[in-house]
Amino acid sequence: RNDPRPANSHWKDGAAVCDWECDAGYTRASFGNGTLYCGECANTIVYERLSNVEWIVPTCEWRCSLGFFRDQRTDAQFQSDQNCYTCQEIRTMAGNPLPVNAEWMNGLDVCISGPKVGFTCSGTTCVACPTIPVNAMFTDTVPTKATSRCTYACSEGYYGHPLVNGVCVLCNTLMLSHTPAPLP
């Protein structure tokens, strides 16, 4: 079978019209006779030197990859910097203050601060979460837009009681000391 697509292209699935588009880093162009092809973007050399960027298909423009941001400072020395940085890097370069017990939330679609694991924030004040049981650990370690990172679970090999909060004990202790009646 003869594939009508030019080199460096792919079929666009899910589009209203069955058609092809150029791969990332290429753009649709035509020869003098009207034959279409995918030509390499003129700015490929610049793109390859950048960090944390991705092509906007089917254009020759790029954007920061998800979780990365451009330096928004307007000083002439920063305007030529087209790299993309983590939230923490951007805020640190800009000298933005961070509340005590907070951290910059890397990997999100917005650059914000949030509580460190084991803390909860309200405005610019972040305080420790309520005490968790012995043999437990905080589980919300992935950055999030939440204002509290207080979720916990029993450590491996320890069990919580379905009716008694704040208990993380070994199985035999759970069954012998924390079970006044048979568990459901």
C-alpha positions as protocol buffer text, in pm:
chain_id: "A"
residue {
  index: 1
  type: ARG
  ca { x: 0 y: 0 z: 0 }
}
residue {
  index: 2
  type: ASN
  ca { x: 106 y: 350 z: -70 }
}
residue {
  index: 3
  type: ASP
  ca { x: 102 y: 583 z: 234 }
}
residue {
  index: 4
  type: PRO
  ca { x: 10 y: 936 z: 112 }
}
residue {
  index: 5
  type: ARG
  ca { x: 163 y: 1105 z: 416 }
}
residue {
  index: 6
  type: PRO
  ca { x: 495 y: 1288 z: 377 }
}
residue {
  index: 7
  type: ALA
  ca { x: 796 y: 1196 z: 589 }
}
residue {
  index: 8
  type: ASN
  ca { x: 794 y: 1331 z: 946 }
}
residue {
  index: 9
  type: SER
  ca { x: 416 y: 1326 z: 976 }
}
residue {
  index: 10
  type: HIS
  ca { x: 144 y: 1119 z: 1144 }
}
residue {
  index: 11
  type: TRP
  ca { x: -230 y: 1065 z: 1109 }
}
residue {
  index: 12
  type: LYS
  ca { x: -449 y: 1288 z: 1329 }
}
residue {
  index: 13
  type: ASP
  ca { x: -682 y: 1051 z: 1510 }
}
residue {
  index: 14
  type: GLY
  ca { x: -1008 y: 1191 z: 1644 }
}
residue {
  index: 15
  type: ALA
  ca { x: -1010 y: 1492 z: 1411 }
}
residue {
  index: 16
  type: ALA
  ca { x: -1326 y: 1599 z: 1223 }
}
residue {
  index: 17
  type: VAL
  ca { x: -1149 y: 1524 z: 895 }
}
residue {
  index: 18
  type: CYS
  ca { x: -912 y: 1233 z: 842 }
}
residue {
  index: 19
  type: ASP
  ca { x: -583 y: 1406 z: 769 }
}
residue {
  index: 20
  type: TRP
  ca { x: -217 y: 1409 z: 865 }
}
residue {
  index: 21
  type: GLU
  ca { x: -12 y: 1664 z: 1054 }
}
residue {
  index: 22
  type: CYS
  ca { x: 358 y: 1717 z: 1086 }
}
residue {
  index: 23
  type: ASP
  ca { x: 545 y: 1565 z: 1377 }
}
residue {
  index: 24
  type: ALA
  ca { x: 681 y: 1780 z: 1659 }
}
residue {
  index: 25
  type: GLY
  ca { x: 961 y: 2001 z: 1528 }
}
residue {
  index: 26
  type: TYR
  ca { x: 827 y: 2007 z: 1172 }
}
residue {
  index: 27
  type: THR
  ca { x: 580 y: 2231 z: 992 }
}
residue {
  index: 28
  type: ARG
  ca { x: 361 y: 2188 z: 684 }
}
residue {
  index: 29
  type: ALA
  ca { x: 510 y: 2348 z: 375 }
}
residue {
  index: 30
  type: SER
  ca { x: 478 y: 2306 z: 0 }
}
residue {
  index: 31
  type: PHE
  ca { x: 715 y: 2276 z: -290 }
}
residue {
  index: 32
  type: GLY
  ca { x: 672 y: 2510 z: -586 }
}
residue {
  index: 33
  type: ASN
  ca { x: 456 y: 2247 z: -758 }
}
residue {
  index: 34
  type: GLY
  ca { x: 209 y: 2242 z: -463 }
}
residue {
  index: 35
  type: THR
  ca { x: 326 y: 1910 z: -317 }
}
residue {
  index: 36
  type: LEU
  ca { x: 301 y: 1924 z: 62 }
}
residue {
  index: 37
  type: TYR
  ca { x: 582 y: 1813 z: 290 }
}
residue {
  index: 38
  type: CYS
  ca { x: 691 y: 1850 z: 653 }
}
residue {
  index: 39
  type: GLY
  ca { x: 993 y: 2076 z: 677 }
}
residue {
  index: 40
  type: GLU
  ca { x: 1209 y: 2101 z: 985 }
}
residue {
  index: 41
  type: CYS
  ca { x: 1136 y: 2406 z: 1196 }
}
residue {
  index: 42
  type: ALA
  ca { x: 1395 y: 2680 z: 1148 }
}
residue {
  index: 43
  type: ASN
  ca { x: 1431 y: 2722 z: 1524 }
}
residue {
  index: 44
  type: THR
  ca { x: 1515 y: 2356 z: 1596 }
}
residue {
  index: 45
  type: ILE
  ca { x: 1873 y: 2439 z: 1694 }
}
residue {
  index: 46
  type: VAL
  ca { x: 1748 y: 2690 z: 1953 }
}
residue {
  index: 47
  type: TYR
  ca { x: 1483 y: 2443 z: 2077 }
}
residue {
  index: 48
  type: GLU
  ca { x: 1740 y: 2167 z: 2130 }
}
residue {
  index: 49
  type: ARG
  ca { x: 1942 y: 2393 z: 2362 }
}
residue {
  index: 50
  type: LEU
  ca { x: 1641 y: 2469 z: 2584 }
}
residue {
  index: 51
  type: SER
  ca { x: 1537 y: 2287 z: 2898 }
}
residue {
  index: 52
  type: ASN
  ca { x: 1192 y: 2153 z: 2989 }
}
residue {
  index: 53
  type: VAL
  ca { x: 1012 y: 2260 z: 2672 }
}
residue {
  index: 54
  type: GLU
  ca { x: 787 y: 2086 z: 2420 }
}
residue {
  index: 55
  type: TRP
  ca { x: 679 y: 2164 z: 2065 }
}
residue {
  index: 56
  type: ILE
  ca { x: 326 y: 2287 z: 2004 }
}
residue {
  index: 57
  type: VAL
  ca { x: 220 y: 2058 z: 1720 }
}
residue {
  index: 58
  type: PRO
  ca { x: 172 y: 2144 z: 1434 }
}
residue {
  index: 59
  type: THR
  ca { x: 352 y: 2478 z: 1474 }
}
residue {
  index: 60
  type: CYS
  ca { x: 717 y: 2571 z: 1512 }
}
residue {
  index: 61
  type: GLU
  ca { x: 648 y: 2725 z: 1852 }
}
residue {
  index: 62
  type: TRP
  ca { x: 721 y: 2570 z: 2187 }
}
residue {
  index: 63
  type: ARG
  ca { x: 593 y: 2601 z: 2540 }
}
residue {
  index: 64
  type: CYS
  ca { x: 708 y: 2495 z: 2880 }
}
residue {
  index: 65
  type: SER
  ca { x: 638 y: 2132 z: 2961 }
}
residue {
  index: 66
  type: LEU
  ca { x: 372 y: 2073 z: 3225 }
}
residue {
  index: 67
  type: GLY
  ca { x: 501 y: 2180 z: 3566 }
}
residue {
  index: 68
  type: PHE
  ca { x: 764 y: 2417 z: 3427 }
}
residue {
  index: 69
  type: PHE
  ca { x: 749 y: 2795 z: 3384 }
}
residue {
  index: 70
  type: ARG
  ca { x: 919 y: 3080 z: 3198 }
}
residue {
  index: 71
  type: ASP
  ca { x: 1108 y: 3344 z: 3390 }
}
residue {
  index: 72
  type: GLN
  ca { x: 870 y: 3642 z: 3391 }
}
residue {
  index: 73
  type: ARG
  ca { x: 1123 y: 3903 z: 3503 }
}
residue {
  index: 74
  type: THR
  ca { x: 1144 y: 4191 z: 3257 }
}
residue {
  index: 75
  type: ASP
  ca { x: 1512 y: 4280 z: 3307 }
}
residue {
  index: 76
  type: ALA
  ca { x: 1697 y: 4274 z: 2974 }
}
residue {
  index: 77
  type: GLN
  ca { x: 1936 y: 4006 z: 3099 }
}
residue {
  index: 78
  type: PHE
  ca { x: 1644 y: 3766 z: 3163 }
}
residue {
  index: 79
  type: GLN
  ca { x: 1436 y: 3832 z: 2850 }
}
residue {
  index: 80
  type: SER
  ca { x: 1667 y: 3622 z: 2633 }
}
residue {
  index: 81
  type: ASP
  ca { x: 1633 y: 3323 z: 2869 }
}
residue {
  index: 82
  type: GLN
  ca { x: 1381 y: 3096 z: 2702 }
}
residue {
  index: 83
  type: ASN
  ca { x: 1437 y: 2797 z: 2930 }
}
residue {
  index: 84
  type: CYS
  ca { x: 1162 y: 2670 z: 3154 }
}
residue {
  index: 85
  type: TYR
  ca { x: 1214 y: 2607 z: 3523 }
}
residue {
  index: 86
  type: THR
  ca { x: 1042 y: 2433 z: 3812 }
}
residue {
  index: 87
  type: CYS
  ca { x: 821 y: 2643 z: 4034 }
}
residue {
  index: 88
  type: GLN
  ca { x: 1085 y: 2637 z: 4308 }
}
residue {
  index: 89
  type: GLU
  ca { x: 1359 y: 2753 z: 4068 }
}
residue {
  index: 90
  type: ILE
  ca { x: 1145 y: 3037 z: 3928 }
}
residue {
  index: 91
  type: ARG
  ca { x: 1038 y: 3165 z: 4271 }
}
residue {
  index: 92
  type: THR
  ca { x: 1390 y: 3136 z: 4412 }
}
residue {
  index: 93
  type: MET
  ca { x: 1540 y: 3328 z: 4116 }
}
residue {
  index: 94
  type: ALA
  ca { x: 1275 y: 3598 z: 4164 }
}
residue {
  index: 95
  type: GLY
  ca { x: 1346 y: 3617 z: 4538 }
}
residue {
  index: 96
  type: ASN
  ca { x: 986 y: 3542 z: 4636 }
}
residue {
  index: 97
  type: PRO
  ca { x: 944 y: 3480 z: 5010 }
}
residue {
  index: 98
  type: LEU
  ca { x: 802 y: 3150 z: 5125 }
}
residue {
  index: 99
  type: PRO
  ca { x: 596 y: 3104 z: 5443 }
}
residue {
  index: 100
  type: VAL
  ca { x: 758 y: 2899 z: 5720 }
}
residue {
  index: 101
  type: ASN
  ca { x: 665 y: 2528 z: 5683 }
}
residue {
  index: 102
  type: ALA
  ca { x: 565 y: 2577 z: 5319 }
}
residue {
  index: 103
  type: GLU
  ca { x: 732 y: 2481 z: 4993 }
}
residue {
  index: 104
  type: TRP
  ca { x: 693 y: 2561 z: 4624 }
}
residue {
  index: 105
  type: MET
  ca { x: 469 y: 2300 z: 4461 }
}
residue {
  index: 106
  type: ASN
  ca { x: 672 y: 2163 z: 4169 }
}
residue {
  index: 107
  type: GLY
  ca { x: 498 y: 1967 z: 3894 }
}
residue {
  index: 108
  type: LEU
  ca { x: 161 y: 2146 z: 3893 }
}
residue {
  index: 109
  type: ASP
  ca { x: 4 y: 2350 z: 3614 }
}
residue {
  index: 110
  type: VAL
  ca { x: 38 y: 2665 z: 3827 }
}
residue {
  index: 111
  type: CYS
  ca { x: 330 y: 2788 z: 4036 }
}
residue {
  index: 112
  type: ILE
  ca { x: 207 y: 2815 z: 4395 }
}
residue {
  index: 113
  type: SER
  ca { x: 329 y: 2751 z: 4746 }
}
residue {
  index: 114
  type: GLY
  ca { x: 169 y: 2495 z: 4972 }
}
residue {
  index: 115
  type: PRO
  ca { x: 226 y: 2318 z: 5300 }
}
residue {
  index: 116
  type: LYS
  ca { x: 518 y: 2086 z: 5355 }
}
residue {
  index: 117
  type: VAL
  ca { x: 419 y: 1726 z: 5431 }
}
residue {
  index: 118
  type: GLY
  ca { x: 276 y: 1720 z: 5785 }
}
residue {
  index: 119
  type: PHE
  ca { x: 151 y: 2079 z: 5777 }
}
residue {
  index: 120
  type: THR
  ca { x: -165 y: 2271 z: 5693 }
}
residue {
  index: 121
  type: CYS
  ca { x: -176 y: 2630 z: 5568 }
}
residue {
  index: 122
  type: SER
  ca { x: -423 y: 2913 z: 5590 }
}
residue {
  index: 123
  type: GLY
  ca { x: -310 y: 3220 z: 5400 }
}
residue {
  index: 124
  type: THR
  ca { x: 58 y: 3268 z: 5478 }
}
residue {
  index: 125
  type: THR
  ca { x: 51 y: 3072 z: 5806 }
}
residue {
  index: 126
  type: CYS
  ca { x: 139 y: 2702 z: 5804 }
}
residue {
  index: 127
  type: VAL
  ca { x: 107 y: 2497 z: 6121 }
}
residue {
  index: 128
  type: ALA
  ca { x: 175 y: 2134 z: 6208 }
}
residue {
  index: 129
  type: CYS
  ca { x: -101 y: 1881 z: 6149 }
}
residue {
  index: 130
  type: PRO
  ca { x: -260 y: 1712 z: 6449 }
}
residue {
  index: 131
  type: THR
  ca { x: -36 y: 1441 z: 6592 }
}
residue {
  index: 132
  type: ILE
  ca { x: -59 y: 1114 z: 6404 }
}
residue {
  index: 133
  type: PRO
  ca { x: -45 y: 773 z: 6572 }
}
residue {
  index: 134
  type: VAL
  ca { x: 280 y: 599 z: 6654 }
}
residue {
  index: 135
  type: ASN
  ca { x: 370 y: 365 z: 6364 }
}
residue {
  index: 136
  type: ALA
  ca { x: 199 y: 590 z: 6108 }
}
residue {
  index: 137
  type: MET
  ca { x: 333 y: 812 z: 5831 }
}
residue {
  index: 138
  type: PHE
  ca { x: 200 y: 1095 z: 5620 }
}
residue {
  index: 139
  type: THR
  ca { x: 91 y: 977 z: 5276 }
}
residue {
  index: 140
  type: ASP
  ca { x: 26 y: 1295 z: 5080 }
}
residue {
  index: 141
  type: THR
  ca { x: 384 y: 1342 z: 4965 }
}
residue {
  index: 142
  type: VAL
  ca { x: 303 y: 1443 z: 4605 }
}
residue {
  index: 143
  type: PRO
  ca { x: 268 y: 1821 z: 4553 }
}
residue {
  index: 144
  type: THR
  ca { x: -93 y: 1930 z: 4525 }
}
residue {
  index: 145
  type: LYS
  ca { x: -307 y: 2243 z: 4528 }
}
residue {
  index: 146
  type: ALA
  ca { x: -448 y: 2137 z: 4865 }
}
residue {
  index: 147
  type: THR
  ca { x: -393 y: 2359 z: 5169 }
}
residue {
  index: 148
  type: SER
  ca { x: -338 y: 2062 z: 5398 }
}
residue {
  index: 149
  type: ARG
  ca { x: -103 y: 1764 z: 5378 }
}
residue {
  index: 150
  type: CYS
  ca { x: -216 y: 1581 z: 5689 }
}
residue {
  index: 151
  type: THR
  ca { x: -341 y: 1249 z: 5546 }
}
residue {
  index: 152
  type: TYR
  ca { x: -171 y: 950 z: 5708 }
}
residue {
  index: 153
  type: ALA
  ca { x: -176 y: 573 z: 5704 }
}
residue {
  index: 154
  type: CYS
  ca { x: -33 y: 304 z: 5924 }
}
residue {
  index: 155
  type: SER
  ca { x: 322 y: 204 z: 5838 }
}
residue {
  index: 156
  type: GLU
  ca { x: 378 y: -129 z: 5666 }
}
residue {
  index: 157
  type: GLY
  ca { x: 308 y: -419 z: 5903 }
}
residue {
  index: 158
  type: TYR
  ca { x: 82 y: -213 z: 6131 }
}
residue {
  index: 159
  type: TYR
  ca { x: -294 y: -197 z: 6124 }
}
residue {
  index: 160
  type: GLY
  ca { x: -557 y: 58 z: 6211 }
}
residue {
  index: 161
  type: HIS
  ca { x: -883 y: -26 z: 6384 }
}
residue {
  index: 162
  type: PRO
  ca { x: -1198 y: 39 z: 6178 }
}
residue {
  index: 163
  type: LEU
  ca { x: -1381 y: 182 z: 6481 }
}
residue {
  index: 164
  type: VAL
  ca { x: -1101 y: 330 z: 6694 }
}
residue {
  index: 165
  type: ASN
  ca { x: -919 y: 632 z: 6548 }
}
residue {
  index: 166
  type: GLY
  ca { x: -551 y: 693 z: 6613 }
}
residue {
  index: 167
  type: VAL
  ca { x: -439 y: 332 z: 6636 }
}
residue {
  index: 168
  type: CYS
  ca { x: -160 y: 172 z: 6432 }
}
residue {
  index: 169
  type: VAL
  ca { x: -50 y: -150 z: 6597 }
}
residue {
  index: 170
  type: LEU
  ca { x: 74 y: -498 z: 6513 }
}
residue {
  index: 171
  type: CYS
  ca { x: -190 y: -751 z: 6412 }
}
residue {
  index: 172
  type: ASN
  ca { x: -183 y: -947 z: 6738 }
}
residue {
  index: 173
  type: THR
  ca { x: -213 y: -627 z: 6944 }
}
residue {
  index: 174
  type: LEU
  ca { x: -503 y: -512 z: 6730 }
}
residue {
  index: 175
  type: MET
  ca { x: -686 y: -842 z: 6764 }
}
residue {
  index: 176
  type: LEU
  ca { x: -619 y: -893 z: 7136 }
}
residue {
  index: 177
  type: SER
  ca { x: -622 y: -541 z: 7280 }
}
residue {
  index: 178
  type: HIS
  ca { x: -837 y: -323 z: 7057 }
}
residue {
  index: 179
  type: THR
  ca { x: -1120 y: -557 z: 6972 }
}
residue {
  index: 180
  type: PRO
  ca { x: -1389 y: -559 z: 7241 }
}
residue {
  index: 181
  type: ALA
  ca { x: -1618 y: -745 z: 7002 }
}
residue {
  index: 182
  type: PRO
  ca { x: -1550 y: -950 z: 6690 }
}
residue {
  index: 183
  type: LEU
  ca { x: -1466 y: -735 z: 6390 }
}
residue {
  index: 184
  type: PRO
  ca { x: -1725 y: -730 z: 6111 }
}
